[in-house]
DNA sequence: CTGTAGACCTGGAGGC
DNA sequence: TGCCTCCAGGTCTACA
């Protein structure tokens, strides 16, 4: 589920319910996520006031005054808002954060690749966040930046833009879609692409991510008491998952290849 | 440093 | 129905 737009929409969806609230209770039903949820976290969080909610890459950061919760949704995680904690948790709903406004933030994650961590220090300094590349929606990501950072990278461009240390938050769907919009083959060696084309790529990344956030954001009113899935899924992809189907531009069947153990899709005519 | 494969998990889809 | 294989929106870690 979560690529950057989904994470941003989740962040926006939970933020208004969290700001200024005190954590009344934290309940764990299964602490075995990617890393175990700290055993004493329920004690740590007791009575803490939430000051801010932010996002860095695909991490959601919750400022709890004396420290931060770091949330990652992994492959299948989602957060939703309940009006009370009375609703029975299902098999894959692993933790609840109960607030003094009566609301509960509940985490669901069937595959348990997600994470919930606690840090006392600046979360940007946390080992998982400190080496992240720039935010894709910031001006730092542009053709010049990509050209510089990819100079010595001979592996495929798609692998590079999915590398969080190069640029953070570009997942498999948006890597494929952005490369289509930029007319670049996912297999092309990263250091063999001109700065002009990399400029097109950075523009395409920003455009596709922004569009997805807009589409998802338009159904934000449904976030409350839903599972957080939004209109973003319904958008039509140009190449992702369209193996053998005609390219929307030239009708050539979309090709599928595997790069870095991930499915990659492109048009052999429109992308060079 | 660079690049690649494996690891962590569950569930859905499709073939036989 | 049941069993098997493959696939899935992520990314850290180990190793060549």
XYZ file of C-alpha atoms (C1' of nucleotides) in Angstrom:
304
model
C 0.000 0.000 0.000
C 2.326 2.725 1.068
C 4.300 4.690 -1.391
C 5.102 8.272 -0.503
C 1.667 9.664 -1.453
C -0.028 7.111 0.775
C 2.277 7.957 3.661
C 1.689 11.694 3.171
C -2.083 11.153 3.066
C -1.909 9.021 6.190
C 0.107 11.718 7.927
C -2.410 14.375 6.916
C -5.272 12.094 7.908
C -4.141 11.419 11.470
C -2.563 14.792 12.218
C -5.703 16.720 13.213
C -6.697 14.013 15.674
C -3.267 13.896 17.300
C -2.168 17.512 17.681
C -2.207 18.748 21.262
C -3.567 15.447 22.560
C -2.210 13.457 25.470
C -1.492 9.752 25.040
C -3.750 8.000 27.513
C -2.787 4.444 26.720
C -0.624 2.516 24.292
C -1.562 -1.099 23.633
C 0.453 -3.697 21.746
C -1.071 -6.948 20.541
C 1.893 -8.134 18.492
C 5.252 -6.433 18.878
C 6.950 -8.459 16.166
C 7.174 -5.967 13.327
C 10.317 -5.413 11.278
C 11.995 -4.597 14.572
C 10.280 -5.458 17.839
C 8.215 -2.652 19.348
C 10.177 -1.629 22.487
C 8.886 -3.594 25.490
C 8.488 -0.557 27.746
C 7.049 1.773 25.136
C 3.654 1.818 26.869
C 5.356 3.271 29.949
C 7.402 5.746 27.924
C 4.359 7.097 26.108
C 2.062 7.382 29.105
C 0.725 10.958 29.429
C 2.989 12.438 26.772
C 1.642 15.400 24.806
C 1.804 15.272 21.007
C 3.277 18.492 19.642
C 3.650 17.805 15.940
C 3.297 15.235 13.181
C 5.647 15.244 10.216
C 7.012 13.039 7.456
C 10.517 12.269 6.222
C 10.574 9.987 3.199
C 8.170 7.202 4.110
C 8.633 7.676 7.850
C 5.922 9.380 9.890
C 7.366 11.255 12.863
C 5.282 12.058 15.920
C 6.767 14.634 18.260
C 5.806 13.547 21.781
C 7.533 16.470 23.560
C 10.275 14.392 25.196
C 10.959 12.192 22.170
C 9.604 11.007 18.861
C 7.689 8.024 17.600
C 9.004 6.845 14.253
C 6.415 4.967 12.199
C 7.014 3.102 8.958
C 4.170 1.339 7.157
C 6.333 -1.211 5.358
C 4.602 -2.988 2.469
C 1.158 -3.475 3.927
C 0.770 -1.143 6.891
C -2.001 1.383 7.462
C -3.223 3.615 10.257
C -6.810 4.551 10.917
C -8.733 6.619 13.387
C -11.402 5.086 15.617
C -13.860 7.012 17.753
C -13.364 4.582 20.593
C -11.106 1.672 21.405
C -14.045 -0.613 21.855
C -14.051 -1.926 18.315
C -12.496 -5.385 18.390
C -9.085 -5.492 16.801
C -8.679 -7.951 13.963
C -5.864 -10.417 13.533
C -3.485 -8.003 11.837
C -4.120 -4.926 13.947
C -1.011 -4.806 16.081
C -1.113 -1.662 18.207
C -3.392 1.154 19.401
C -2.621 4.657 20.576
C -5.474 5.916 22.761
C -5.786 9.662 23.200
C -7.477 11.808 25.810
C -9.959 13.054 23.187
C -11.386 9.519 23.082
C -9.895 8.749 19.704
C -7.743 5.738 18.945
C -5.095 5.444 16.251
C -4.930 1.792 15.208
C -2.177 0.170 13.165
C -2.840 -2.718 10.788
C -0.089 -4.571 8.937
C -0.627 -8.133 7.624
C 2.954 -8.638 6.463
C 4.554 -6.912 9.455
C 7.321 -5.240 7.473
C 6.460 -1.967 9.155
C 8.124 -0.470 12.188
C 7.365 1.512 15.330
C 10.404 2.977 17.028
C 11.120 5.491 19.759
C 13.946 8.003 19.922
C 14.912 10.692 22.426
C 17.194 12.439 19.963
C 16.447 14.458 16.858
C 14.808 11.814 14.630
C 16.737 13.132 11.624
C 19.836 11.793 13.411
C 18.352 8.337 13.862
C 20.351 5.698 12.018
C 17.417 4.895 9.742
C 16.909 8.524 8.723
C 20.306 10.136 8.833
C 21.507 8.921 5.466
C 18.313 9.504 3.504
C 18.546 11.447 0.269
C 16.547 14.622 -0.384
C 12.767 14.724 -0.373
C 11.555 14.211 -3.941
C 9.185 17.178 -3.724
C 11.889 19.600 -2.629
C 13.866 21.817 -4.976
C 17.040 19.944 -4.022
C 15.917 17.175 -6.341
C 16.578 18.414 -9.841
C 18.503 17.432 -12.954
C 21.772 18.895 -11.740
C 21.566 17.017 -8.448
C 20.760 13.709 -10.137
C 23.520 14.197 -12.694
C 26.081 14.771 -9.940
C 24.996 11.954 -7.684
C 24.629 9.374 -10.467
C 27.986 10.041 -12.113
C 29.588 6.849 -10.853
C 26.504 4.681 -10.831
C 26.520 2.107 -13.599
C 23.453 0.178 -12.420
C 19.989 0.776 -13.886
C 18.395 4.185 -13.332
C 15.290 2.627 -11.807
C 17.332 0.987 -9.063
C 18.995 4.324 -8.356
C 15.832 6.393 -8.023
C 14.398 3.726 -5.728
C 17.487 3.954 -3.525
C 16.527 6.004 -0.465
C 20.067 7.259 -0.088
C 19.880 8.880 -3.533
C 16.357 10.290 -3.248
C 13.912 9.161 -0.611
C 10.322 8.061 -1.028
C 10.174 6.901 -4.643
C 8.725 3.393 -4.591
C 8.193 0.823 -7.290
C 4.985 2.217 -8.780
C 6.197 5.814 -9.024
C 9.648 4.815 -10.230
C 8.005 3.011 -13.144
C 5.499 5.762 -13.846
C 8.023 8.583 -13.606
C 10.425 6.864 -15.992
C 7.604 6.474 -18.485
C 6.734 10.161 -18.272
C 10.401 11.059 -18.715
C 10.790 8.687 -21.675
C 13.669 6.822 -20.030
C 14.025 3.047 -19.930
C 14.234 1.669 -16.393
C 17.159 -0.489 -17.494
C 19.308 2.390 -18.738
C 22.625 2.827 -16.920
C 22.274 5.765 -14.553
C 25.586 7.381 -15.519
C 24.687 7.330 -19.195
C 21.801 9.771 -19.036
C 22.188 13.451 -19.889
C 21.446 16.175 -17.381
C 18.598 17.392 -19.572
C 16.913 14.007 -19.445
C 17.506 13.758 -15.704
C 15.810 17.135 -15.365
C 12.823 15.628 -17.155
C 12.964 12.698 -14.757
C 13.008 14.833 -11.629
C 10.082 16.843 -13.015
C 8.210 13.614 -13.731
C 8.833 12.290 -10.215
C 7.472 15.493 -8.656
C 4.502 15.607 -11.000
C 3.383 12.002 -10.490
C 3.822 12.148 -6.713
C 1.953 15.460 -6.435
C -0.859 14.192 -8.593
C -1.235 11.066 -6.459
C -1.288 13.119 -3.263
C -3.999 15.349 -4.776
C -6.128 12.403 -5.833
C -5.690 10.711 -2.456
C -6.176 13.960 -0.615
C -9.521 14.506 -2.289
C -10.898 11.532 -0.399
C -9.294 12.552 2.879
C -12.671 13.182 4.447
C -13.128 9.411 4.332
C -9.958 8.799 6.276
C -11.778 9.116 9.536
C -13.079 5.678 10.526
C -11.863 4.037 7.356
C -8.861 1.873 6.706
C -7.024 4.763 5.103
C -7.210 3.406 1.583
C -7.950 6.243 -0.761
C -8.616 7.202 -4.335
C -4.946 7.011 -5.046
C -5.274 3.339 -5.878
C -7.864 3.971 -8.479
C -5.724 6.211 -10.597
C -4.815 4.759 -13.918
C -1.229 3.757 -14.321
C 0.528 4.208 -17.645
C 2.848 1.232 -17.312
C 2.741 -0.254 -13.822
C 1.083 -3.677 -13.879
C 0.204 -3.361 -17.577
C 2.362 -6.140 -19.053
C 1.280 -6.888 -22.618
C -1.336 -4.133 -22.686
C -1.011 -1.383 -25.300
C 1.007 1.721 -24.470
C -1.356 4.675 -24.058
C 0.842 6.693 -26.410
C 1.886 4.298 -29.190
C -0.090 1.045 -28.658
C 3.054 -1.092 -28.357
C 2.598 -3.824 -25.709
C 4.144 -2.881 -22.369
C 7.190 -4.956 -21.491
C 7.973 -6.373 -18.056
C 11.477 -7.034 -16.771
C 12.887 -7.673 -13.326
C 15.371 -5.192 -11.873
C 16.698 -5.526 -8.354
C 14.134 -8.265 -7.763
C 11.303 -5.833 -8.472
C 8.891 -5.845 -11.396
C 9.595 -3.108 -13.876
C 7.406 -2.008 -16.749
C 8.116 0.128 -19.787
C 7.305 0.859 -23.402
C 10.137 -0.172 -25.719
C 9.197 2.581 -28.177
C 8.443 5.565 -25.928
C 11.259 4.906 -23.470
C 14.858 4.887 -24.670
C 32.874 2.487 -2.307
C 29.533 -0.314 -5.745
C 26.349 -3.900 -6.860
C 23.466 -7.923 -5.959
C 20.893 -11.412 -3.431
C 18.688 -12.739 0.771
C 15.992 -11.853 4.569
C 11.797 -10.585 7.063
C 6.034 -11.940 6.686
C 1.049 -12.949 5.093
C -2.386 -13.447 1.693
C -4.451 -13.407 -2.890
C -4.594 -15.219 -7.609
C -4.239 -18.785 -10.735
C -2.876 -23.557 -12.301
C -3.688 -28.504 -11.729
C -11.769 -28.082 -2.191
C -6.909 -28.411 -1.653
C -2.206 -27.886 -2.616
C 1.431 -25.544 -5.110
C 3.778 -21.612 -7.132
C 4.226 -16.923 -7.953
C 3.492 -12.295 -6.844
C 2.835 -7.982 -3.910
C 3.036 -0.750 -2.635
C 9.847 -1.738 1.468
C 14.449 -1.631 2.745
C 17.967 -3.330 5.896
C 21.870 -6.513 6.019
C 25.402 -9.471 4.401
C 28.573 -10.548 1.117
C 31.343 -10.519 -3.480
